[in-house]
mmCIF file of C-alpha atoms and ligand atoms in Angstrom:
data_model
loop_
_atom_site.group_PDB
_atom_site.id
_atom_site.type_symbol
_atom_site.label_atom_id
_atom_site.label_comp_id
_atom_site.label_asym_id
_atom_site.label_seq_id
_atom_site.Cartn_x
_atom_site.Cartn_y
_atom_site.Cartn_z
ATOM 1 C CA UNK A 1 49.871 -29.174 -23.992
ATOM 2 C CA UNK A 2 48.934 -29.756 -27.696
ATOM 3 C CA UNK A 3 45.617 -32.266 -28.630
ATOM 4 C CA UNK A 4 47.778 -34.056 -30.325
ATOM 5 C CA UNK A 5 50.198 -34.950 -27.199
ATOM 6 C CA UNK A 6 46.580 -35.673 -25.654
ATOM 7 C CA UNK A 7 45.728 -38.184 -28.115
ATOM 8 C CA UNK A 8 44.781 -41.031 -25.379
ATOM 9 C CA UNK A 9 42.857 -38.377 -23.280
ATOM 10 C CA UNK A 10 39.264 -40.061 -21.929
ATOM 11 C CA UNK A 11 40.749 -43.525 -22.851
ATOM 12 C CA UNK A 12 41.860 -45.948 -20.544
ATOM 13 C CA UNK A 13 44.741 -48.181 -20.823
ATOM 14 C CA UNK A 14 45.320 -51.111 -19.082
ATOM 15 C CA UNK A 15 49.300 -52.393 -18.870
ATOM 16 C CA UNK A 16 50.730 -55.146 -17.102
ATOM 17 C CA UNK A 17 54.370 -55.505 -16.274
ATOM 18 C CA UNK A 18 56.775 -57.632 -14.562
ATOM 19 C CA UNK A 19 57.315 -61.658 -14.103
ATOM 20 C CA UNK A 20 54.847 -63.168 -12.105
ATOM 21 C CA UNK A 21 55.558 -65.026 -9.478
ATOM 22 C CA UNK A 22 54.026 -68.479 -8.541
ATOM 23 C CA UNK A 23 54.856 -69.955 -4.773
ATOM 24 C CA UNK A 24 56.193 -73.266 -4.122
ATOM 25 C CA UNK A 25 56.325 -72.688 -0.415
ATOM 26 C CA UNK A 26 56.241 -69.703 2.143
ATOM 27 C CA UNK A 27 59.651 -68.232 1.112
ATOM 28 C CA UNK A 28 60.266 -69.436 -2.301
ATOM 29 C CA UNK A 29 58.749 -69.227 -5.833
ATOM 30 C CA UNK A 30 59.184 -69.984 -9.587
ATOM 31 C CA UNK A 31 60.069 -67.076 -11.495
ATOM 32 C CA UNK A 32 61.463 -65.305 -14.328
ATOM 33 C CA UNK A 33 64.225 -62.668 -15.839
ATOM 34 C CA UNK A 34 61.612 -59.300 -15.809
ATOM 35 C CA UNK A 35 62.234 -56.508 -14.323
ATOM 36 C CA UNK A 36 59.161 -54.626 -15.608
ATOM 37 C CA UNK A 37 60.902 -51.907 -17.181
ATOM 38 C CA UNK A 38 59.017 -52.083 -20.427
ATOM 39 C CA UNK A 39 55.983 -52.011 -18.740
ATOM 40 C CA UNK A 40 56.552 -48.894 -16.616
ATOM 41 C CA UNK A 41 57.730 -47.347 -19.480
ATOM 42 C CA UNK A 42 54.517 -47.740 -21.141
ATOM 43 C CA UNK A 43 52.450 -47.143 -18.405
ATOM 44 C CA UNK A 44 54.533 -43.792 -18.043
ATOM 45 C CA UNK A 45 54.068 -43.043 -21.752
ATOM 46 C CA UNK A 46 50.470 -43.654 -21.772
ATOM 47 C CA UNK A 47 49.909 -41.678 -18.885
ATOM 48 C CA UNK A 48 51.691 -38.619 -21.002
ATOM 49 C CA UNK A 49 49.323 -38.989 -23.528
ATOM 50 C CA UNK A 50 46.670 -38.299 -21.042
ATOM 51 C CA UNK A 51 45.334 -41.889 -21.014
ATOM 52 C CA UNK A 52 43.959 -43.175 -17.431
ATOM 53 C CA UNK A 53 45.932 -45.363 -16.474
ATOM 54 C CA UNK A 54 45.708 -48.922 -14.912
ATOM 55 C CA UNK A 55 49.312 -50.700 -14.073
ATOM 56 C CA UNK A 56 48.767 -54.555 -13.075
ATOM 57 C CA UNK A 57 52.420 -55.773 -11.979
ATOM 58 C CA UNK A 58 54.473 -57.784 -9.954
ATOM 59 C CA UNK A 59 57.243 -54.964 -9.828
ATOM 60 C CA UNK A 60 57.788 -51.577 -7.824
ATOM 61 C CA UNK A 61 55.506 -49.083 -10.134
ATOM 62 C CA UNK A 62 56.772 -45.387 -11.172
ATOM 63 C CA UNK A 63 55.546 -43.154 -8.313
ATOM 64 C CA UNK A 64 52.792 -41.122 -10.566
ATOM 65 C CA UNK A 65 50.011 -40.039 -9.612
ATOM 66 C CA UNK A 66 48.413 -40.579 -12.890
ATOM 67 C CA UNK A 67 48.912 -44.457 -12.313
ATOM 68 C CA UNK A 68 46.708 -46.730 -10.468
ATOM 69 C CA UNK A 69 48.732 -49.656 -9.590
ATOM 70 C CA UNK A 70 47.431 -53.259 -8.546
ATOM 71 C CA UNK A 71 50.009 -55.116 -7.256
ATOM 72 C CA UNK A 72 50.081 -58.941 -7.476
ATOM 73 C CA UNK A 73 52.097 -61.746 -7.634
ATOM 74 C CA UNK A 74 50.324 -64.980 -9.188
ATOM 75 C CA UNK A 75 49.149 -65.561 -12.792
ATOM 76 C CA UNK A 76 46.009 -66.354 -11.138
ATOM 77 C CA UNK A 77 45.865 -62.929 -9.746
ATOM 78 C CA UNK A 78 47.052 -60.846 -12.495
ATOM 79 C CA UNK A 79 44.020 -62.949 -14.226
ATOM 80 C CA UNK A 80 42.166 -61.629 -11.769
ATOM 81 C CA UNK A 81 43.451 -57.863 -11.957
ATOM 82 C CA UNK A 82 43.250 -57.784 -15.702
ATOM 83 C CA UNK A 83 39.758 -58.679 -15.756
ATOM 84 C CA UNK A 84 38.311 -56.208 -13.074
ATOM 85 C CA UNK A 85 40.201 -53.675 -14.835
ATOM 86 C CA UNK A 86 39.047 -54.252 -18.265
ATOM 87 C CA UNK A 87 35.501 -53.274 -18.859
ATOM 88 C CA UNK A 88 34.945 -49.909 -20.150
ATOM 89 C CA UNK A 89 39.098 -49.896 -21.322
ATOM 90 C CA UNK A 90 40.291 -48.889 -25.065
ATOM 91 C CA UNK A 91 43.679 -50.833 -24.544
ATOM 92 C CA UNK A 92 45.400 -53.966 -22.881
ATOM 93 C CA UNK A 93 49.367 -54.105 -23.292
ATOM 94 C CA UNK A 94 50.186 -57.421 -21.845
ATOM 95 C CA UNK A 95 54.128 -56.536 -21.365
ATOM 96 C CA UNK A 96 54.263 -59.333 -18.524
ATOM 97 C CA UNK A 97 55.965 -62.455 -18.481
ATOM 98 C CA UNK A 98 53.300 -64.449 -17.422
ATOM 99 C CA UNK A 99 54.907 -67.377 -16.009
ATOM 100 C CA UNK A 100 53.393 -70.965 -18.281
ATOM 101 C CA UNK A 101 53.508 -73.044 -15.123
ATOM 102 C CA UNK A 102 52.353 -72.978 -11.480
ATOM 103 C CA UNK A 103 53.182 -75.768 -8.139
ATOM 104 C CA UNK A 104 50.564 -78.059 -8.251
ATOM 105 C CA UNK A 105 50.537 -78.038 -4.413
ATOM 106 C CA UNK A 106 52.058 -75.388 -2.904
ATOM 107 C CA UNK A 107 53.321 -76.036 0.820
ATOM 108 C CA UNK A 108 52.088 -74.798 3.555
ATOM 109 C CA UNK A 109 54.933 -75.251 5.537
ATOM 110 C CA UNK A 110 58.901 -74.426 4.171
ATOM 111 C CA UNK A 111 60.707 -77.556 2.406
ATOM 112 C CA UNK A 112 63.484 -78.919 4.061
ATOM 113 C CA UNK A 113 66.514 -79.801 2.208
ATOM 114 C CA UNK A 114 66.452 -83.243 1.145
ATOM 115 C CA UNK A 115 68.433 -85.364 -1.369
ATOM 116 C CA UNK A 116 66.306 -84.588 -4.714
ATOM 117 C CA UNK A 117 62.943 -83.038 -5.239
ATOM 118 C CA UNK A 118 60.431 -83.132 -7.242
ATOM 119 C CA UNK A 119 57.933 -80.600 -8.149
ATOM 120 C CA UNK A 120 54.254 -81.038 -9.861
ATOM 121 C CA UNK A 121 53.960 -78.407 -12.249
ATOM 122 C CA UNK A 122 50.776 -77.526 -14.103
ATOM 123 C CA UNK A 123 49.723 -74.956 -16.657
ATOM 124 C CA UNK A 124 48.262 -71.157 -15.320
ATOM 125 C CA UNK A 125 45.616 -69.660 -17.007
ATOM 126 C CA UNK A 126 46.515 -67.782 -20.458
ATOM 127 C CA UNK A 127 45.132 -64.475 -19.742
ATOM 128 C CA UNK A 128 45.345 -63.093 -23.338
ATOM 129 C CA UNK A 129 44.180 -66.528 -25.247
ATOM 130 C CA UNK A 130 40.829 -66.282 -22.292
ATOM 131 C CA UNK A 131 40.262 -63.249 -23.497
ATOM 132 C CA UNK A 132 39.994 -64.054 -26.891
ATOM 133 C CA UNK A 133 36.371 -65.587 -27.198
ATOM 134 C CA UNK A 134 35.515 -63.313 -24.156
ATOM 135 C CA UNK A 135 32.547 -60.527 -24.830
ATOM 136 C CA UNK A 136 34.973 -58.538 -22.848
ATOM 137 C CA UNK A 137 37.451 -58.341 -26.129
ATOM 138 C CA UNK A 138 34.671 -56.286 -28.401
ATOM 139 C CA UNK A 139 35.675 -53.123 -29.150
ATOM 140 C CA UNK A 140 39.067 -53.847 -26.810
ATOM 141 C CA UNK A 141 42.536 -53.304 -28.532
ATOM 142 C CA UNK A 142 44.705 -55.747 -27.151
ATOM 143 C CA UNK A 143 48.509 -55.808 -27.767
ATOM 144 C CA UNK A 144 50.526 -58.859 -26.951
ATOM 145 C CA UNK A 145 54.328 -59.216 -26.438
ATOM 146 C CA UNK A 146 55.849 -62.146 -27.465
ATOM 147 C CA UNK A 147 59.788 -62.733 -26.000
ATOM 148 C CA UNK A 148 61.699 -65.224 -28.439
ATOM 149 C CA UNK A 149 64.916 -67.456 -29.174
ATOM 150 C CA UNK A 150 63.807 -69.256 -32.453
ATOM 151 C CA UNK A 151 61.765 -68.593 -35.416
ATOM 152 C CA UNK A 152 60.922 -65.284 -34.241
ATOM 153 C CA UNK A 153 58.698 -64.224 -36.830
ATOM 154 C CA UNK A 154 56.752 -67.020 -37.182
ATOM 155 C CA UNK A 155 56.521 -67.890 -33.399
ATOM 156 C CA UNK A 156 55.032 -64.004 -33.199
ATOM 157 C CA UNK A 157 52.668 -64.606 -36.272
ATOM 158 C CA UNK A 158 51.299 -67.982 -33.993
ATOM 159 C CA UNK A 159 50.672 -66.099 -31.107
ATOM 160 C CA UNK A 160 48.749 -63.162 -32.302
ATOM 161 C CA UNK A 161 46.621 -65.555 -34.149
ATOM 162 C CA UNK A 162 46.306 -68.190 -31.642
ATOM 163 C CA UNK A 163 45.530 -65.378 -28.982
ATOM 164 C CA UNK A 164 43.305 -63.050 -31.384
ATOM 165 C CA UNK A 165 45.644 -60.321 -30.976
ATOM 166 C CA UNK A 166 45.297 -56.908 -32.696
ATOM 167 C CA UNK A 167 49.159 -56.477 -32.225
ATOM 168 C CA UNK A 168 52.168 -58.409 -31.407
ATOM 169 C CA UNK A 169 55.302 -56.933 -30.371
ATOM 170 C CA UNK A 170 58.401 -59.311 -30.931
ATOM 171 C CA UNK A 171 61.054 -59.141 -28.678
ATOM 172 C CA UNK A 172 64.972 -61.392 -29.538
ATOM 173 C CA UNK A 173 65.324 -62.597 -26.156
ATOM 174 C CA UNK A 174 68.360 -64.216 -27.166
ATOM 175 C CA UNK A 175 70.404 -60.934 -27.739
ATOM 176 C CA UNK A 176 71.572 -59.727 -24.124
ATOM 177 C CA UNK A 177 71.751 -55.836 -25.141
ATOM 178 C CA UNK A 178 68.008 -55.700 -25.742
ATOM 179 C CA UNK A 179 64.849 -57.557 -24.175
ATOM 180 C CA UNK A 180 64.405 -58.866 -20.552
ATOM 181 C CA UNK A 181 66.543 -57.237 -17.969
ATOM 182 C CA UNK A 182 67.929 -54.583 -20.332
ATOM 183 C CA UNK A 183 68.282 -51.011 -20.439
ATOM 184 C CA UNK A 184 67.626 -51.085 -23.877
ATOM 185 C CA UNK A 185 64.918 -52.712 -26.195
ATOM 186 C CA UNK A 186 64.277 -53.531 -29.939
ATOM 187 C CA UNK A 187 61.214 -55.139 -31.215
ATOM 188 C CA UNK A 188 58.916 -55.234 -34.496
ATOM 189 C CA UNK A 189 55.262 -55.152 -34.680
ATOM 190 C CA UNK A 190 52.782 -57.341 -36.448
ATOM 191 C CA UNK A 191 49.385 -57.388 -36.734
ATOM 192 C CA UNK A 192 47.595 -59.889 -38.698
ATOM 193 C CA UNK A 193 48.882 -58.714 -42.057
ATOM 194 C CA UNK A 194 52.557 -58.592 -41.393
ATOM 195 C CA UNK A 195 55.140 -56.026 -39.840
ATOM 196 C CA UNK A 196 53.413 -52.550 -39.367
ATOM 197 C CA UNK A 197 56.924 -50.959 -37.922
ATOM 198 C CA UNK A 198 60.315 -51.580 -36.643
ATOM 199 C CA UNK A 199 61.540 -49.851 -33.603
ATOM 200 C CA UNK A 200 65.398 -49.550 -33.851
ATOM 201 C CA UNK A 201 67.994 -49.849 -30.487
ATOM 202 C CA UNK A 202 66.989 -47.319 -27.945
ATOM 203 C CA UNK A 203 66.250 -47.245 -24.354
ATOM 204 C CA UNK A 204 62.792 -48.110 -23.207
ATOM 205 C CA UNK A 205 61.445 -45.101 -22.322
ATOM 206 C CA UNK A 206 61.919 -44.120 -25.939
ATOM 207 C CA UNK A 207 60.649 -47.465 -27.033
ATOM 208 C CA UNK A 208 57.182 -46.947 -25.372
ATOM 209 C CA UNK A 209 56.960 -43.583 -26.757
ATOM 210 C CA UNK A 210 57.253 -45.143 -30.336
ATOM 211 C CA UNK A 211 54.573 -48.098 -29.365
ATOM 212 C CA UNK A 212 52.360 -45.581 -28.089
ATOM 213 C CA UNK A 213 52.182 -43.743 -31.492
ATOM 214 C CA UNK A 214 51.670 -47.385 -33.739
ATOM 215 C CA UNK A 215 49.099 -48.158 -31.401
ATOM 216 C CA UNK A 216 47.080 -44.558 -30.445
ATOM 217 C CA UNK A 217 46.990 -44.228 -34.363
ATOM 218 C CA UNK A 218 45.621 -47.665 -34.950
ATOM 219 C CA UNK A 219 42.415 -46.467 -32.072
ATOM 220 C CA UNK A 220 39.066 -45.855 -33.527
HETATM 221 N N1 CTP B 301 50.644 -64.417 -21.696
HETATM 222 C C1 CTP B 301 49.436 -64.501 -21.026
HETATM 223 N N2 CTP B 301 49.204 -65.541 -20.152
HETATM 224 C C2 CTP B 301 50.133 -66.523 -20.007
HETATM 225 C C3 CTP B 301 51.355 -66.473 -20.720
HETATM 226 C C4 CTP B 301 51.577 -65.393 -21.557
HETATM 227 O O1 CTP B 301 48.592 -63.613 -21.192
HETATM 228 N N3 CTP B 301 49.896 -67.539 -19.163
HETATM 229 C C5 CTP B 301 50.880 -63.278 -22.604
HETATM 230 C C6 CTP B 301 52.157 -62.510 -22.315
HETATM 231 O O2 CTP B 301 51.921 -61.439 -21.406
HETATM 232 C C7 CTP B 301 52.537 -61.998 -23.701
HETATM 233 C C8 CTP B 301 52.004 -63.075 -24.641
HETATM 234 O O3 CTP B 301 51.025 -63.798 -23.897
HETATM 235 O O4 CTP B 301 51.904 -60.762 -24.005
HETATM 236 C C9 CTP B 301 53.042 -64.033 -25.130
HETATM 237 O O5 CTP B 301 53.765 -64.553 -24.027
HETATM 238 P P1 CTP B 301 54.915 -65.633 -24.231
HETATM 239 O O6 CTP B 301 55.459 -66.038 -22.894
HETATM 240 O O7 CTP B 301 55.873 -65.150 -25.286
HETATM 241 O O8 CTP B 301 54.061 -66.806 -24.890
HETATM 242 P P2 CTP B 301 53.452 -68.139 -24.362
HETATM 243 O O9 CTP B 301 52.011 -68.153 -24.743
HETATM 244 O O10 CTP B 301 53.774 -68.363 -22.918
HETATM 245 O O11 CTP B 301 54.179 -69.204 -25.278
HETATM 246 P P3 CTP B 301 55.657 -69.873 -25.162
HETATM 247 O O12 CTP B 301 56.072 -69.763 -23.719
HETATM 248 O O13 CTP B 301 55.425 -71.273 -25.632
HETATM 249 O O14 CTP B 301 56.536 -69.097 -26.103
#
């Protein structure tokens, strides 16, 4: 293989995929549309680029040797995942969809049916805004995703500031040919300057490839 299909060789990249999943009693949870396919595609695209490789998700993981996979279900324990995995990393790619709220009291025992119910919902922790005053971050590229309806652009712009992001990767989550649950994907990436490229309609395999090369380039 050429150096220049190498060019993540020695670094490690850490990728999360998947919609986490937060309990509200032994057999049921609050969830979301991912199916982690973004994320395993850039895990698998990293990993060709001879990065080592560290996939934090919720999902089944491609079977590749090249990958270490933590599994986990929570926000609480990706947290957890992301943050034993980070020292000593070049990259975070934050492709899950963290889920914004968690059961304030999750039962023990299964809910019976009953007329109405209501649930206590409070925030989880933002992984990628905790990181962002964190020593951790120095010298740490960190590439957030941000999945959209409305104002796309400037809803991205907010986010990578808010959460000190070196890149943002917008998603249209309103279209269903691209985005969550798709085959397919389409996105733009910002940093804090603007757009720094488009990636046109194309499965997500292909889609991680491009990603790879805006953000191995953008490595010092
Ligand atoms: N993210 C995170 N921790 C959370 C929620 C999101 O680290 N608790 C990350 C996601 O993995 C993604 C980025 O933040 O890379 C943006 O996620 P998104 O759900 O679009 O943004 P939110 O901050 O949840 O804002 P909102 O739901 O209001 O759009």
């Amino acid at each position: 293989m050429s150096s220049q299909a190498l060019a993540l060789a020695g670094r490690a990249v850490v990728i999360t995929a998947g919609g986490t999943r937060e309990p509200i009693d032994p057999v049921r949870y609050l969830g979301n549309r991912s199916t982690g396919r973004m994320g395993n595609a850039l895990a698998l695209a990293a990993a060709e680029l001879g990065a080592s490789v560290t996939l934090i998700t919720t999902v089944a993981a491609p079977d590749d040797r090249r990958i270490q996979v933590v599994a986990v279900d929570t926000a609480e324990e990706m947290n957890a995942a992301v943050r034993a995995a980070l020292p000593g990393s070049a990259v975070l790619i934050m492709a899950a969809a963290v889920a914004d709220y968690r059961v304030a009291e999750v039962a023990q025992r299964k809910l019976k049916k009953r007329d109405a119910l209501t649930l206590e919902l409070l925030p989880t922790v933002d992984i990628l805004r905790s990181l962002a005053t964190d020593p951790v971050r120095d010298g740490l590229m960190v590439v957030g995703f941000a999945a959209e309806t409305d104002d796309l652009e400037a809803n991205a712009m907010a986010k990578l500031a808010h959460k000190r992001l070196d890149l943002i990767v917008l998603n249209d989550v309103s279209r269903a040919d691209i985005g969550m649950a798709s085959d397919d994907n389409e996105v733009t990436v910002y940093d804090a300057g603007g757009v720094v490229g488009h990636i046109s309609q194309r499965a997500k395999p292909r889609v991680a490839a491009a990603l790879l090369d805006i953000i191995k380039r953008r490595l010092r």
